[in-house]
Amino acid sequence: MTTWISTTATATATAAPGTRPSAAARPVRWAADAVSALREGARLHLDYSAQSLWRVDRTIEGIRREEAPYAAVETVLRGFGAYAGEVIVRATGGEWWTSGGDHWVRTPDGRLWDPIDEARRCWTGDGSLRLLCREATARRS
């Protein structure tokens, strides 16, 4: 993992100012798809604020109660996780990182967060995107 981090850090450091690293392309699209689907299907407005993650957690809870099979909700959960990651990126100035098909958010303090996995944990009843965001955006002393 060290090689991956230093290679990615070098690539990010040499990117043109104001551009996002290529690792952000897929999660940003997944997040936008989730926002659009909730706006059109459930009439929920998501504004990339930390407060909006409460609605996402409640939506995941509702899906869980319906007992849909994981295969049927996997893409939706990925979108919700990517949305939470984008909330964290925007709130902290963090960035998306990727390796082996997995996507994480790295906050400026160097911590790595896995909001996509946290969305899966929410679906099993053992996670919260709202609490993940709260922890990721809390200032460390």
Tab-separated table of C-alpha atoms in Angstrom:
chain	number	residue	atom	x	y	z
A	1	MET	CA	0.000	0.000	0.000
A	2	THR	CA	2.914	2.362	0.603
A	3	THR	CA	3.852	2.257	-3.074
A	4	TRP	CA	0.290	3.029	-4.062
A	5	ILE	CA	0.066	5.961	-1.656
A	6	SER	CA	3.349	7.528	-2.707
A	7	THR	CA	2.564	7.029	-6.407
A	8	THR	CA	-0.895	8.541	-5.970
A	9	ALA	CA	0.442	11.375	-3.849
A	10	THR	CA	3.002	12.205	-6.536
A	11	ALA	CA	0.368	12.116	-9.266
A	12	THR	CA	-1.954	14.305	-7.210
A	13	ALA	CA	0.797	16.762	-6.372
A	14	THR	CA	1.642	17.207	-10.055
A	15	ALA	CA	-1.969	17.658	-11.207
A	16	ALA	CA	-2.928	21.065	-12.499
A	17	PRO	CA	-4.332	23.412	-9.844
A	18	GLY	CA	-8.113	23.347	-9.615
A	19	THR	CA	-8.497	19.897	-11.140
A	20	ARG	CA	-9.666	16.841	-9.269
A	21	PRO	CA	-7.632	13.639	-9.315
A	22	SER	CA	-8.890	10.949	-11.679
A	23	ALA	CA	-9.776	8.827	-8.634
A	24	ALA	CA	-12.737	11.168	-8.112
A	25	ALA	CA	-14.369	10.552	-11.505
A	26	ARG	CA	-16.352	7.419	-10.673
A	27	PRO	CA	-17.460	8.265	-7.118
A	28	VAL	CA	-18.522	11.764	-8.182
A	29	ARG	CA	-20.675	10.226	-10.919
A	30	TRP	CA	-22.119	7.633	-8.506
A	31	ALA	CA	-22.971	10.394	-6.032
A	32	ALA	CA	-24.661	12.494	-8.716
A	33	ASP	CA	-26.691	9.466	-9.814
A	34	ALA	CA	-27.842	8.899	-6.213
A	35	VAL	CA	-28.841	12.561	-5.852
A	36	SER	CA	-30.807	12.413	-9.091
A	37	ALA	CA	-32.510	9.114	-8.235
A	38	LEU	CA	-33.629	10.337	-4.818
A	39	ARG	CA	-34.846	13.628	-6.203
A	40	GLU	CA	-36.891	11.941	-8.926
A	41	GLY	CA	-37.958	8.740	-7.185
A	42	ALA	CA	-38.364	9.662	-3.523
A	43	ARG	CA	-38.711	13.443	-3.859
A	44	LEU	CA	-35.756	13.942	-1.493
A	45	HIS	CA	-33.431	16.856	-2.091
A	46	LEU	CA	-29.784	16.194	-1.252
A	47	ASP	CA	-27.544	19.259	-1.138
A	48	TYR	CA	-24.146	17.744	-0.216
A	49	SER	CA	-24.473	18.971	3.364
A	50	ALA	CA	-23.637	16.907	6.433
A	51	GLN	CA	-27.259	17.311	7.561
A	52	SER	CA	-28.518	15.629	4.388
A	53	LEU	CA	-26.794	12.399	5.427
A	54	TRP	CA	-29.489	11.911	8.058
A	55	ARG	CA	-31.976	11.483	5.187
A	56	VAL	CA	-29.638	9.054	3.437
A	57	ASP	CA	-29.272	6.952	6.605
A	58	ARG	CA	-33.074	6.875	6.968
A	59	THR	CA	-33.487	5.875	3.322
A	60	ILE	CA	-31.026	3.004	3.742
A	61	GLU	CA	-32.875	1.941	6.898
A	62	GLY	CA	-36.116	1.843	4.906
A	63	ILE	CA	-34.520	-0.291	2.201
A	64	ARG	CA	-33.193	-2.657	4.876
A	65	ARG	CA	-36.653	-3.011	6.422
A	66	GLU	CA	-38.029	-4.009	3.018
A	67	GLU	CA	-35.556	-6.914	3.122
A	68	ALA	CA	-34.417	-6.452	-0.471
A	69	PRO	CA	-31.605	-8.820	-1.465
A	70	TYR	CA	-28.143	-7.255	-1.426
A	71	ALA	CA	-27.697	-7.784	-5.182
A	72	ALA	CA	-30.770	-5.604	-5.775
A	73	VAL	CA	-29.450	-2.692	-3.691
A	74	GLU	CA	-25.688	-2.922	-4.209
A	75	THR	CA	-25.526	-0.113	-6.802
A	76	VAL	CA	-27.798	2.141	-4.744
A	77	LEU	CA	-25.646	1.628	-1.648
A	78	ARG	CA	-22.512	2.419	-3.645
A	79	GLY	CA	-24.150	5.678	-4.769
A	80	PHE	CA	-25.137	6.585	-1.216
A	81	GLY	CA	-21.613	5.874	-0.003
A	82	ALA	CA	-20.129	7.957	-2.808
A	83	TYR	CA	-22.517	10.774	-1.910
A	84	ALA	CA	-21.335	10.653	1.718
A	85	GLY	CA	-17.749	10.662	0.476
A	86	GLU	CA	-18.423	13.763	-1.596
A	87	VAL	CA	-19.943	15.456	1.460
A	88	ILE	CA	-16.726	14.711	3.356
A	89	VAL	CA	-14.511	15.841	0.456
A	90	ARG	CA	-16.382	19.131	0.136
A	91	ALA	CA	-16.467	19.780	3.886
A	92	THR	CA	-12.802	19.020	4.527
A	93	GLY	CA	-11.014	19.731	1.263
A	94	GLY	CA	-10.164	16.032	1.087
A	95	GLU	CA	-9.762	13.940	-2.032
A	96	TRP	CA	-10.772	10.581	-3.448
A	97	TRP	CA	-8.167	7.840	-3.600
A	98	THR	CA	-8.457	4.520	-5.390
A	99	SER	CA	-6.667	1.205	-5.594
A	100	GLY	CA	-7.774	-2.158	-6.887
A	101	GLY	CA	-11.275	-0.908	-7.627
A	102	ASP	CA	-11.872	0.379	-4.087
A	103	HIS	CA	-12.422	4.068	-3.387
A	104	TRP	CA	-11.594	5.996	-0.212
A	105	VAL	CA	-11.604	9.589	0.893
A	106	ARG	CA	-8.390	11.012	2.297
A	107	THR	CA	-8.919	14.033	4.515
A	108	PRO	CA	-6.208	16.727	4.759
A	109	ASP	CA	-5.066	15.325	8.111
A	110	GLY	CA	-4.052	12.098	6.328
A	111	ARG	CA	-6.869	9.869	7.571
A	112	LEU	CA	-8.547	7.473	5.110
A	113	TRP	CA	-12.311	6.914	5.116
A	114	ASP	CA	-14.378	4.272	3.327
A	115	PRO	CA	-17.870	5.738	2.928
A	116	ILE	CA	-18.909	3.145	0.336
A	117	ASP	CA	-18.258	0.332	2.788
A	118	GLU	CA	-20.007	2.366	5.508
A	119	ALA	CA	-23.133	2.493	3.316
A	120	ARG	CA	-23.017	-1.312	3.113
A	121	ARG	CA	-22.670	-1.428	6.902
A	122	CYS	CA	-25.717	0.864	7.200
A	123	TRP	CA	-27.704	-1.634	5.155
A	124	THR	CA	-26.754	-4.403	7.592
A	125	GLY	CA	-27.801	-2.167	10.497
A	126	ASP	CA	-24.258	-1.577	11.730
A	127	GLY	CA	-23.231	1.817	10.350
A	128	SER	CA	-24.148	5.451	9.829
A	129	LEU	CA	-23.049	7.775	7.050
A	130	ARG	CA	-24.010	10.753	9.199
A	131	LEU	CA	-21.762	9.624	12.041
A	132	LEU	CA	-18.932	8.767	9.644
A	133	CYS	CA	-19.114	12.304	8.260
A	134	ARG	CA	-19.198	13.781	11.745
A	135	GLU	CA	-16.041	11.878	12.680
A	136	ALA	CA	-14.275	12.669	9.390
A	137	THR	CA	-14.987	16.387	9.639
A	138	ALA	CA	-14.123	16.719	13.335
A	139	ARG	CA	-10.926	18.607	13.939
A	140	ARG	CA	-8.143	16.568	15.470
A	141	SER	CA	-5.832	18.214	17.960
